[in-house]
PDB file of N, CA and C in Angstrom:
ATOM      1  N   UNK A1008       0.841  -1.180   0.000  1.00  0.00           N
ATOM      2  CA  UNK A1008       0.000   0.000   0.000  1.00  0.00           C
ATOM      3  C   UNK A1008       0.886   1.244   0.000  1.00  0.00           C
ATOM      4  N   UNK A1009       0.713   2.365  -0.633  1.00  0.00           N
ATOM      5  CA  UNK A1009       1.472   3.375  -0.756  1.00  0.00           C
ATOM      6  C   UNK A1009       0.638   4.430   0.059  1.00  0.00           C
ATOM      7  N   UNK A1010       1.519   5.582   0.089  1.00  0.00           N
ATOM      8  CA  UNK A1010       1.562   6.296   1.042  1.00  0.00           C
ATOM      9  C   UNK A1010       1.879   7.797   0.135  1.00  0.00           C
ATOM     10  N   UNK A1011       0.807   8.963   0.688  1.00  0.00           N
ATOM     11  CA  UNK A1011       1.360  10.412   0.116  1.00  0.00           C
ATOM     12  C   UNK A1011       1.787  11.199   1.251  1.00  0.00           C
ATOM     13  N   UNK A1012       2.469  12.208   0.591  1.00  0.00           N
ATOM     14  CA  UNK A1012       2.873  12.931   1.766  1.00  0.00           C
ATOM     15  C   UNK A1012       3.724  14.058   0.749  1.00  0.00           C
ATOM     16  N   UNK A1013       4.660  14.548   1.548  1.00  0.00           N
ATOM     17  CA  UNK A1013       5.827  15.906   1.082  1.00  0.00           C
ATOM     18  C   UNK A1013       6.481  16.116   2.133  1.00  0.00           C
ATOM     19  N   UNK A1014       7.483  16.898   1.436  1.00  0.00           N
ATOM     20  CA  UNK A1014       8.705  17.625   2.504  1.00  0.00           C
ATOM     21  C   UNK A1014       8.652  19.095   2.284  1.00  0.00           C
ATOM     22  N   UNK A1015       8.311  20.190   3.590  1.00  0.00           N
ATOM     23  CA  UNK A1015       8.156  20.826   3.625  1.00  0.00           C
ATOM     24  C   UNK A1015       9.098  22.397   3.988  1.00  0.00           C
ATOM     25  N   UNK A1016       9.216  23.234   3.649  1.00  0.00           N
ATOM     26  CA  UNK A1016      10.064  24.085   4.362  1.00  0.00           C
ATOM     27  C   UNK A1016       9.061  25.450   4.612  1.00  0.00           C
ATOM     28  N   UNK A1017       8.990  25.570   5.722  1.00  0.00           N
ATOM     29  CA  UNK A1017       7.754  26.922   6.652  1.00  0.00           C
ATOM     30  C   UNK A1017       8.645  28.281   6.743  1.00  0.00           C
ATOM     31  N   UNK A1018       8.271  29.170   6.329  1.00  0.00           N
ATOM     32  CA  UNK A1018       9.160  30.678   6.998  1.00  0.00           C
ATOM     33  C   UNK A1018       7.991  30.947   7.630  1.00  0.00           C
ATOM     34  N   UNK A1019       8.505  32.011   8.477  1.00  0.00           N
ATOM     35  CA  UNK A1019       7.487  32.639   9.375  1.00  0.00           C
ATOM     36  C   UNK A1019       7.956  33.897   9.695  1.00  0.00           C
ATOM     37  N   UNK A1020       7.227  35.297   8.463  1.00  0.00           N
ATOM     38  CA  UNK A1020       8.336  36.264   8.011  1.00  0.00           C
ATOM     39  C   UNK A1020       8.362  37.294   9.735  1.00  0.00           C
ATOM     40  N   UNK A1021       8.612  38.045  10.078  1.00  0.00           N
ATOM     41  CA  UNK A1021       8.680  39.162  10.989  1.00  0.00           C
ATOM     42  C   UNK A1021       8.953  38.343  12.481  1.00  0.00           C
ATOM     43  N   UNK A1022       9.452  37.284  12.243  1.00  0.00           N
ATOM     44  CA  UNK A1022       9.636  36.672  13.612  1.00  0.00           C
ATOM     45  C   UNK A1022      11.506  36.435  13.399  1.00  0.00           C
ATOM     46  N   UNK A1023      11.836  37.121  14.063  1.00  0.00           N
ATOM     47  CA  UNK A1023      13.403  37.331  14.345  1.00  0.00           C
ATOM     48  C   UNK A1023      13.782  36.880  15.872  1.00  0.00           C
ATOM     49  N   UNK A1024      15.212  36.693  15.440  1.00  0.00           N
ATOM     50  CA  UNK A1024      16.366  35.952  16.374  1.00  0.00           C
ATOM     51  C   UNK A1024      16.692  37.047  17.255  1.00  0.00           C
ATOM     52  N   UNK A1025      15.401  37.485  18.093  1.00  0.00           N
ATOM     53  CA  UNK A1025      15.794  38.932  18.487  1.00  0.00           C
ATOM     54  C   UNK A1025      15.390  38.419  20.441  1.00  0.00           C
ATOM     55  N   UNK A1026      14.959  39.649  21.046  1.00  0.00           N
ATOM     56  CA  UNK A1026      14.894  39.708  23.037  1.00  0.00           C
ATOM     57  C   UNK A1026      13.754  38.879  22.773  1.00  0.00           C
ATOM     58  N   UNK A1027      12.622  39.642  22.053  1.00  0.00           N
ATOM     59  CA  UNK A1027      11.255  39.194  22.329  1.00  0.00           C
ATOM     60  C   UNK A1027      11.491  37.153  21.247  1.00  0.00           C
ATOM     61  N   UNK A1028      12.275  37.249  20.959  1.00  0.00           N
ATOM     62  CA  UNK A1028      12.503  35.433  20.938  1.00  0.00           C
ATOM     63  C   UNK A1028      13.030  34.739  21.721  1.00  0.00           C
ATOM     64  N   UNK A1029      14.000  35.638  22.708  1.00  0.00           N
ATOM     65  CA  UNK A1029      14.528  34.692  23.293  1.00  0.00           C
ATOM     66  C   UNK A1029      13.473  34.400  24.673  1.00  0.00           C
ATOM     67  N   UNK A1030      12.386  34.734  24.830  1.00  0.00           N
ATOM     68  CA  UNK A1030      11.224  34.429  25.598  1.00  0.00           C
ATOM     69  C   UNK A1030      11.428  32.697  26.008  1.00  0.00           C
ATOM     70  N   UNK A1031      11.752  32.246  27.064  1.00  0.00           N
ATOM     71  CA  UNK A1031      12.375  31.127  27.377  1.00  0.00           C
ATOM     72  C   UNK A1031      10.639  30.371  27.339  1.00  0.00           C
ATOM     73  N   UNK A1032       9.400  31.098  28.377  1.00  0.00           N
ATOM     74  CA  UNK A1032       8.012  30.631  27.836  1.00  0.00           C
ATOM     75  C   UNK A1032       7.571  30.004  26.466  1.00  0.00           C
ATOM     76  N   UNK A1033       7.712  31.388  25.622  1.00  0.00           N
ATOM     77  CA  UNK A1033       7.343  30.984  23.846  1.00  0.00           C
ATOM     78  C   UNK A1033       8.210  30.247  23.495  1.00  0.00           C
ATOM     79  N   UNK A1034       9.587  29.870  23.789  1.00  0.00           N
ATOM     80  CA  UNK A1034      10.779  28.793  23.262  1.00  0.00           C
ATOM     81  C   UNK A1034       9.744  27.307  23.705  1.00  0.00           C
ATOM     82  N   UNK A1035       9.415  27.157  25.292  1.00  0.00           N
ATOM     83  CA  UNK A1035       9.076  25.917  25.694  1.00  0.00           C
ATOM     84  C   UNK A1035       7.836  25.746  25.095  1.00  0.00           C
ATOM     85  N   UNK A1036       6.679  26.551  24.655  1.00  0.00           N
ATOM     86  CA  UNK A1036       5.454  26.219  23.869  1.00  0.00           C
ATOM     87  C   UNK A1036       5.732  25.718  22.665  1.00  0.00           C
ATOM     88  N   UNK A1037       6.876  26.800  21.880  1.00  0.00           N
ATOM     89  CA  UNK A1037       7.158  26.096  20.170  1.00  0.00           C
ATOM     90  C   UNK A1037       7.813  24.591  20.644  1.00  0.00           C
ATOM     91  N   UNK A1038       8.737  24.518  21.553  1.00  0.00           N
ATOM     92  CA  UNK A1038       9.165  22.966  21.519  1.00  0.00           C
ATOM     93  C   UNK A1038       8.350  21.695  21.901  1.00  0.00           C
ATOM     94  N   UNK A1039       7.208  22.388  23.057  1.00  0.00           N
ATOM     95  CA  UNK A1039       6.178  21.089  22.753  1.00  0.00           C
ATOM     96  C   UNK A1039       5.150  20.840  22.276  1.00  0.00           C
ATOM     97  N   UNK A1040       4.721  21.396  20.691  1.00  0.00           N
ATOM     98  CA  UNK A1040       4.009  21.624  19.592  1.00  0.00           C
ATOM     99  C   UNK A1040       5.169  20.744  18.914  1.00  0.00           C
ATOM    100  N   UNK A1041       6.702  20.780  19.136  1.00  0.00           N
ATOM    101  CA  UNK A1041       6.901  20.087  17.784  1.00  0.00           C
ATOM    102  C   UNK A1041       6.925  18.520  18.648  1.00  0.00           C
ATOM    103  N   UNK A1042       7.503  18.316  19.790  1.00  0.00           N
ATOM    104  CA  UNK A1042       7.408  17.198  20.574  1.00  0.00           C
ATOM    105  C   UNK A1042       6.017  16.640  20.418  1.00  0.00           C
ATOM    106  N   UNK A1043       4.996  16.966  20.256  1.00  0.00           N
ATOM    107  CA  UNK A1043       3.906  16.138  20.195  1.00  0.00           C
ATOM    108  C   UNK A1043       3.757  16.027  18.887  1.00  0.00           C
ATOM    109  N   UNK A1044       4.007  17.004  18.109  1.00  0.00           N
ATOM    110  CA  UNK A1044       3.648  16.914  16.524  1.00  0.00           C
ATOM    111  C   UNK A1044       4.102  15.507  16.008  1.00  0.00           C
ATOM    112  N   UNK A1045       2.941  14.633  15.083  1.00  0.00           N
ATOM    113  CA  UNK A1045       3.014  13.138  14.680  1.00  0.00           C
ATOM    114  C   UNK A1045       3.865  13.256  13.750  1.00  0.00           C
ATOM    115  N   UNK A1046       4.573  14.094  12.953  1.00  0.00           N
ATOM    116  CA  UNK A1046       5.673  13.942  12.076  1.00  0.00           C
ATOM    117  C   UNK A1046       7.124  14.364  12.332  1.00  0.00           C
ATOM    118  N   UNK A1047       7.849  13.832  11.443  1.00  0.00           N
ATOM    119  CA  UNK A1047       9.185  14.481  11.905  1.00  0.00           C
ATOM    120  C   UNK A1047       9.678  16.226  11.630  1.00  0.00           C
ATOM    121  N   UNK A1048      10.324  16.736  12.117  1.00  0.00           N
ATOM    122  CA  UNK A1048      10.924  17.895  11.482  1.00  0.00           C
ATOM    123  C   UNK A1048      12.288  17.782  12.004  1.00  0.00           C
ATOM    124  N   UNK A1049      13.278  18.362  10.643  1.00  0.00           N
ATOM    125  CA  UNK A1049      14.050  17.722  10.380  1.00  0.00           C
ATOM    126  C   UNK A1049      14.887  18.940  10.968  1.00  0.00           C
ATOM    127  N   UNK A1050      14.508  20.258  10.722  1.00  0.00           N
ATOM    128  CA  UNK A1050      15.325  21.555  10.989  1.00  0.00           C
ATOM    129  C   UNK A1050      14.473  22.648  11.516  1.00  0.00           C
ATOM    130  N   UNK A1051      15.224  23.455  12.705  1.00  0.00           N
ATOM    131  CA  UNK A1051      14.534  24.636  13.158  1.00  0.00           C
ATOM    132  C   UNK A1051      15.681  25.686  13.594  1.00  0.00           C
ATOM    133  N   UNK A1052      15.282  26.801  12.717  1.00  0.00           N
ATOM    134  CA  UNK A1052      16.254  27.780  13.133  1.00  0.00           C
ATOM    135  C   UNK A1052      15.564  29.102  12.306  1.00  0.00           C
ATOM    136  N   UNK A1053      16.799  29.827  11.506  1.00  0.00           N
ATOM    137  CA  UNK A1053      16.403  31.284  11.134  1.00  0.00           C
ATOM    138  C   UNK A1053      16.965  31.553   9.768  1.00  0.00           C
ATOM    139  N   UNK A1054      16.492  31.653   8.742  1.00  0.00           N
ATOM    140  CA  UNK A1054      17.224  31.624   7.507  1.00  0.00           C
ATOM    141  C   UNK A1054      18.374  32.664   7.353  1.00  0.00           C
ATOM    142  N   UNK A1055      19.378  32.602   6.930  1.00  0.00           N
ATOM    143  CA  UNK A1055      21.079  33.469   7.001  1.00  0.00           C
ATOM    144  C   UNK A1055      20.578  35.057   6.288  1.00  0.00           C
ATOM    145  N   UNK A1056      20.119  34.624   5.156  1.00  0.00           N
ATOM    146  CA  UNK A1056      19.711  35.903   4.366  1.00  0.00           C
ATOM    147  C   UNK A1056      18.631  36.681   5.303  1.00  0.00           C
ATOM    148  N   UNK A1057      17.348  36.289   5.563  1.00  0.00           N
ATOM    149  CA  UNK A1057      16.281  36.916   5.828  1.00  0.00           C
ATOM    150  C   UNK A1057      16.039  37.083   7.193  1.00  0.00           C
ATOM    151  N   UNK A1058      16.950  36.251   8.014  1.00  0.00           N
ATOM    152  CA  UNK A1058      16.515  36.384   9.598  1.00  0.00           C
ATOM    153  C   UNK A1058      15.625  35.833  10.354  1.00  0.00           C
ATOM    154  N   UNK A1059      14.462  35.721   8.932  1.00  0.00           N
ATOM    155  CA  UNK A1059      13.243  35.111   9.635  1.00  0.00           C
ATOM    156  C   UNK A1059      13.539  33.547  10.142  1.00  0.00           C
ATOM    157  N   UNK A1060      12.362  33.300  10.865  1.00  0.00           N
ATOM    158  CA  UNK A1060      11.910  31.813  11.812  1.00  0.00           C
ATOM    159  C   UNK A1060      11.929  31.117  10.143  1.00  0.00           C
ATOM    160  N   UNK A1061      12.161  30.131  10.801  1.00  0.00           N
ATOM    161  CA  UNK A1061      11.702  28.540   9.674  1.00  0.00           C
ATOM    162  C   UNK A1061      11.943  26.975  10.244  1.00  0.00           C
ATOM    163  N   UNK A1062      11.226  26.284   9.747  1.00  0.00           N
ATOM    164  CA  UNK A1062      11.159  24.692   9.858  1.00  0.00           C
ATOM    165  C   UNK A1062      10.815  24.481   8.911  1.00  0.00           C
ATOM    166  N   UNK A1063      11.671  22.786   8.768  1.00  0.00           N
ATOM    167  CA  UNK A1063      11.602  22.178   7.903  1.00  0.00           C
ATOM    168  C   UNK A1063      11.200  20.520   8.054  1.00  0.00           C
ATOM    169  N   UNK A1064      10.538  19.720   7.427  1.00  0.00           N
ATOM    170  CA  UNK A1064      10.025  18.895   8.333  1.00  0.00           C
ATOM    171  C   UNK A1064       9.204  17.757   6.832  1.00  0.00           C
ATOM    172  N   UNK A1065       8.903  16.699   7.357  1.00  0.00           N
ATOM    173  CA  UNK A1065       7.858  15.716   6.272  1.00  0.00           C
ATOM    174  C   UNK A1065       6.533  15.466   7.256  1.00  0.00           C
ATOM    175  N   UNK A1066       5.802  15.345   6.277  1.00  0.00           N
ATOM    176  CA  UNK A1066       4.429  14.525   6.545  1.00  0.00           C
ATOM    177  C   UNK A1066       4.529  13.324   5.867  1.00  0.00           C
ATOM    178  N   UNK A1067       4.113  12.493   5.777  1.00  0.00           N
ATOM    179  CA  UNK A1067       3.001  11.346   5.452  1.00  0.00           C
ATOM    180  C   UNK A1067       1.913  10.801   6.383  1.00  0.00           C
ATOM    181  N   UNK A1068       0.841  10.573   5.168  1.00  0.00           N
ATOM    182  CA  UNK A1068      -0.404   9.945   5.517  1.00  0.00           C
ATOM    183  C   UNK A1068      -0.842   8.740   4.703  1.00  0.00           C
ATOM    184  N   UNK A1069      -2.430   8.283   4.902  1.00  0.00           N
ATOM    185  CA  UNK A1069      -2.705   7.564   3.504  1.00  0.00           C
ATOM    186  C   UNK A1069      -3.130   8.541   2.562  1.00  0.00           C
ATOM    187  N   UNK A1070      -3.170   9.357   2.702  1.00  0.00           N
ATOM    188  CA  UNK A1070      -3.755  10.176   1.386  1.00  0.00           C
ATOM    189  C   UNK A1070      -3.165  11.776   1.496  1.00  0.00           C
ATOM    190  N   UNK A1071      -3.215  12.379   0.323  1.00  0.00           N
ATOM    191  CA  UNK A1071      -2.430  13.622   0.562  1.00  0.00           C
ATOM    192  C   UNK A1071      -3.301  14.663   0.951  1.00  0.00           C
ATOM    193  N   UNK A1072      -4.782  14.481   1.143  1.00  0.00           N
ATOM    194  CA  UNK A1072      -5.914  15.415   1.372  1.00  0.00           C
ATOM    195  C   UNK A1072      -5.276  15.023   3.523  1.00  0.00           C
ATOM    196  N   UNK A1073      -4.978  13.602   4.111  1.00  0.00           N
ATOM    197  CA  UNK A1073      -4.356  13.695   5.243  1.00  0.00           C
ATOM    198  C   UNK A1073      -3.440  14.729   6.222  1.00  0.00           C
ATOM    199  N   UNK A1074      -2.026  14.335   5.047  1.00  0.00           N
ATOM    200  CA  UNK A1074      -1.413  14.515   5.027  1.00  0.00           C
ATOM    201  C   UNK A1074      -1.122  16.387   5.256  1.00  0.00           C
ATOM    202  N   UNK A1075      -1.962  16.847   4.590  1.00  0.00           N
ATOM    203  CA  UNK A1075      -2.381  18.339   4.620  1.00  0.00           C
ATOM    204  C   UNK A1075      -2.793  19.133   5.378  1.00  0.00           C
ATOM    205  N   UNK A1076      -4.011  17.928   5.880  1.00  0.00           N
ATOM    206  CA  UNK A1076      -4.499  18.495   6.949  1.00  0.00           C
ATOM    207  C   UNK A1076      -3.801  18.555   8.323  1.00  0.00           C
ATOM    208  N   UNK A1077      -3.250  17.078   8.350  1.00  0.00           N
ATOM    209  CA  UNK A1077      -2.039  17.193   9.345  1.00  0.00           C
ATOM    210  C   UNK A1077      -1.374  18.757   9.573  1.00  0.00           C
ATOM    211  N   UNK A1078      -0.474  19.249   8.149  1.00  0.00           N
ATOM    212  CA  UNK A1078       0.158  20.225   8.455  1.00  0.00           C
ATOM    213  C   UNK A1078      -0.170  21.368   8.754  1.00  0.00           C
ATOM    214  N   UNK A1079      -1.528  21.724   8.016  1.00  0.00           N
ATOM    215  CA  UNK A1079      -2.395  22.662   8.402  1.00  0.00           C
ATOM    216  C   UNK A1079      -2.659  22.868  10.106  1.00  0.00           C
ATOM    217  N   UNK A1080      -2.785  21.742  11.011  1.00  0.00           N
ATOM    218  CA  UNK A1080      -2.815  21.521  12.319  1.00  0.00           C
ATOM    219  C   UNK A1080      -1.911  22.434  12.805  1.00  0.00           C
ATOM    220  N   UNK A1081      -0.852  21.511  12.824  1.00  0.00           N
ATOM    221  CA  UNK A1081       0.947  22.171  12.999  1.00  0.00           C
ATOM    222  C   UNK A1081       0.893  23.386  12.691  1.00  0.00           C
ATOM    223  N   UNK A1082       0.556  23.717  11.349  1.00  0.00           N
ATOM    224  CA  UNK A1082       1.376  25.914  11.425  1.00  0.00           C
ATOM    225  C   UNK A1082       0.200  26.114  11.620  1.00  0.00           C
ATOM    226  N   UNK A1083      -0.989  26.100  11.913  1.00  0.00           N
ATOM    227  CA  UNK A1083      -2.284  26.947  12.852  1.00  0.00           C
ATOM    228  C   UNK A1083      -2.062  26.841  14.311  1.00  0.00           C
ATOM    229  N   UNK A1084      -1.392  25.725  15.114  1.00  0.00           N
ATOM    230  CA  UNK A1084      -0.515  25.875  16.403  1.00  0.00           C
ATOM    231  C   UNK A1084       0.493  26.708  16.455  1.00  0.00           C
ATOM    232  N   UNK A1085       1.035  26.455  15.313  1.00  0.00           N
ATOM    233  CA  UNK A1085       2.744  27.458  15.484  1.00  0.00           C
ATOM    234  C   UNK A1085       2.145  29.100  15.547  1.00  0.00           C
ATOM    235  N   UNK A1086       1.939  29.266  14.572  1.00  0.00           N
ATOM    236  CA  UNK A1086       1.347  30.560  14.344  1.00  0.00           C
ATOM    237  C   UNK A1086       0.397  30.733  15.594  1.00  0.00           C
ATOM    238  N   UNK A1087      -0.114  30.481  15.906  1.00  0.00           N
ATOM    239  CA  UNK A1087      -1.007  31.040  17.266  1.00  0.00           C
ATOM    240  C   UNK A1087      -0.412  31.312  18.336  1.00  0.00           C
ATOM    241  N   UNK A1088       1.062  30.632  18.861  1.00  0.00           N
ATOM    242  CA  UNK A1088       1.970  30.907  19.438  1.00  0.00           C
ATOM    243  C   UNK A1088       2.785  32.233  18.895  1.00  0.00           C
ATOM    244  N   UNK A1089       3.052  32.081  17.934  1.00  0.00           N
ATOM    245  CA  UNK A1089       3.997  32.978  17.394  1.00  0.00           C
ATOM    246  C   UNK A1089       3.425  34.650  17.456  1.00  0.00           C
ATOM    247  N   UNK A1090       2.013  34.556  17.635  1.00  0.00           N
ATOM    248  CA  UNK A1090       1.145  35.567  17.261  1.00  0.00           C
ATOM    249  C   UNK A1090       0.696  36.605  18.355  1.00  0.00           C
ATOM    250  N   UNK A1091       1.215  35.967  19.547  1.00  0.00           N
ATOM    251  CA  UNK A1091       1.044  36.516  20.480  1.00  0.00           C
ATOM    252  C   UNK A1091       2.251  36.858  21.214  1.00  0.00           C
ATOM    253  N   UNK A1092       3.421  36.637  20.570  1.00  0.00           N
ATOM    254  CA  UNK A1092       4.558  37.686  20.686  1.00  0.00           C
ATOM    255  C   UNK A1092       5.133  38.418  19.699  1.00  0.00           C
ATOM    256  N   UNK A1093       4.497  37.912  18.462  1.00  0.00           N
ATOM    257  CA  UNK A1093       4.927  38.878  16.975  1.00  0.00           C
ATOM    258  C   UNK A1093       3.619  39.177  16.667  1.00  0.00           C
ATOM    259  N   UNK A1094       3.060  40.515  16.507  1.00  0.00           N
ATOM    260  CA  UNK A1094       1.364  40.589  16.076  1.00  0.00           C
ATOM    261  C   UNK A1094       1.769  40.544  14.429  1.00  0.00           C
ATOM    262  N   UNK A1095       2.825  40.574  13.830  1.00  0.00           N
ATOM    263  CA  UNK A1095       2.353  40.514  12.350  1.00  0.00           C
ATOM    264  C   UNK A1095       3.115  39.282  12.142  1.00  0.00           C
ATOM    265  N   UNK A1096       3.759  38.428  12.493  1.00  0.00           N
ATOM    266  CA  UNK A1096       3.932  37.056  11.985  1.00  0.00           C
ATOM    267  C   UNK A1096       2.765  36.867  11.236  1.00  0.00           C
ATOM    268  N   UNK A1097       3.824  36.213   9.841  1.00  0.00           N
ATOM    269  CA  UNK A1097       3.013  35.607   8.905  1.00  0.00           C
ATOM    270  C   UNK A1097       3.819  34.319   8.353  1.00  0.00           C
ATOM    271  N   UNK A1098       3.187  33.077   8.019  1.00  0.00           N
ATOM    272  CA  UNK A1098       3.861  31.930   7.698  1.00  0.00           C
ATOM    273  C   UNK A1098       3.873  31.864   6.273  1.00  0.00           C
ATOM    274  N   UNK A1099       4.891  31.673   5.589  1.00  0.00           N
ATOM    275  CA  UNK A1099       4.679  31.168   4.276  1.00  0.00           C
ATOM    276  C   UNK A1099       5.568  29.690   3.913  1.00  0.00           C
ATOM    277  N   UNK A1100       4.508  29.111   3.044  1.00  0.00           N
ATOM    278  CA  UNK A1100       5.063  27.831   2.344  1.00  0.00           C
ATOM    279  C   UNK A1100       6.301  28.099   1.577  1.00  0.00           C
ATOM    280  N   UNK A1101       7.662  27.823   1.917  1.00  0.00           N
ATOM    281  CA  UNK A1101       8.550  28.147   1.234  1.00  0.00           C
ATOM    282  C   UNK A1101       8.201  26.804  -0.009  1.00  0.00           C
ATOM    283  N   UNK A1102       8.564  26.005   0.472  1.00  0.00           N
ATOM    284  CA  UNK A1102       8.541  24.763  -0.601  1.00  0.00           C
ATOM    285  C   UNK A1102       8.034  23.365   0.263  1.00  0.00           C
ATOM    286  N   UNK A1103       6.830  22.834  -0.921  1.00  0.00           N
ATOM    287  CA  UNK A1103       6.691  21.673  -0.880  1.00  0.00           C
ATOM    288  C   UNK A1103       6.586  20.300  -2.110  1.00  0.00           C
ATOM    289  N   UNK A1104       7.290  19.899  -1.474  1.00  0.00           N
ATOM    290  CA  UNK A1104       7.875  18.956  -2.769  1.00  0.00           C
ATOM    291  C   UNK A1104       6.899  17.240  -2.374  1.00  0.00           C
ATOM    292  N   UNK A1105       5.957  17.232  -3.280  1.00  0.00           N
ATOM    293  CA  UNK A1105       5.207  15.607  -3.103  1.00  0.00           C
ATOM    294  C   UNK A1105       5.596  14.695  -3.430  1.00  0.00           C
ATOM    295  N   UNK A1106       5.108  13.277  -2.697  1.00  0.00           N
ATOM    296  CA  UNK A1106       5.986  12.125  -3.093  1.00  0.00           C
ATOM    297  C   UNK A1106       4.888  10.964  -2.605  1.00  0.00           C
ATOM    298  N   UNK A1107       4.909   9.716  -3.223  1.00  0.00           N
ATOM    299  CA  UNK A1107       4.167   8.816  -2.993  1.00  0.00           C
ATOM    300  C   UNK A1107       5.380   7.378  -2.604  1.00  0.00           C
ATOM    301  N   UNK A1108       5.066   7.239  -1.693  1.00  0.00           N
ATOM    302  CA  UNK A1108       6.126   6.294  -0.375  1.00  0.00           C
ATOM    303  C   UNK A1108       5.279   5.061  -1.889  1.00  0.00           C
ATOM    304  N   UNK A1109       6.255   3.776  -2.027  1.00  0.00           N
ATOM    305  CA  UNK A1109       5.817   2.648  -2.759  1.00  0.00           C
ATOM    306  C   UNK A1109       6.271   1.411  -1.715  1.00  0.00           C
ATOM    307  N   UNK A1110       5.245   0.306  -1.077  1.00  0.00           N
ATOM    308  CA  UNK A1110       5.479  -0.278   0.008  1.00  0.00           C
ATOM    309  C   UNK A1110       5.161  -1.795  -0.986  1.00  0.00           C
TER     310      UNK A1110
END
């Protein structure tokens, strides 16, 4: 049985490596959103050029309508966190690349 899914990379523009990040609170909320989160993520940090927040991470499900929704979960958590110490955080889909797992 095969499997859909993608690999994803999240920015999350106006959220900087700045005082109001180093919030040791908002650090321990983003880390157990990804600790419970059912997929892996592979990278979390701040892109070199832009400064901004980002993760990078896969889903799979049985289906890619799943799989979606899954992630949709994840950055509507992140972002709700993020939102209440950055009022204009905004997330964008840097890249998602699809793939069908063959079992």
């Amino acid at each position: 049985m095969s499997k859909k899914g993608f690999d994803f990379q999240l920015e999350v523009e106006n959220v900087k490596e700045d005082e109001k990040f180093n919030n040791e609170k908002m650090i321990k909320e983003i880390q157990e959103i990804i600790d419970t989160t059912p997929f892996p993520i592979k990278n979390i940090g701040f892109y070199e050029k832009s400064g901004n927040f980002a993760i990078e991470g896969q889903v799979v499900r049985n289906t890619k309508k799943e799989a979606e929704a899954e992630y949709t979960i994840f950055k509507g958590k992140l972002l709700e966190i993020l939102k209440r110490y950055y009022e204009k955080a905004k997330a964008i889909d840097r890249m998602k690349m699809y793939f069908t797992t063959i079992y």
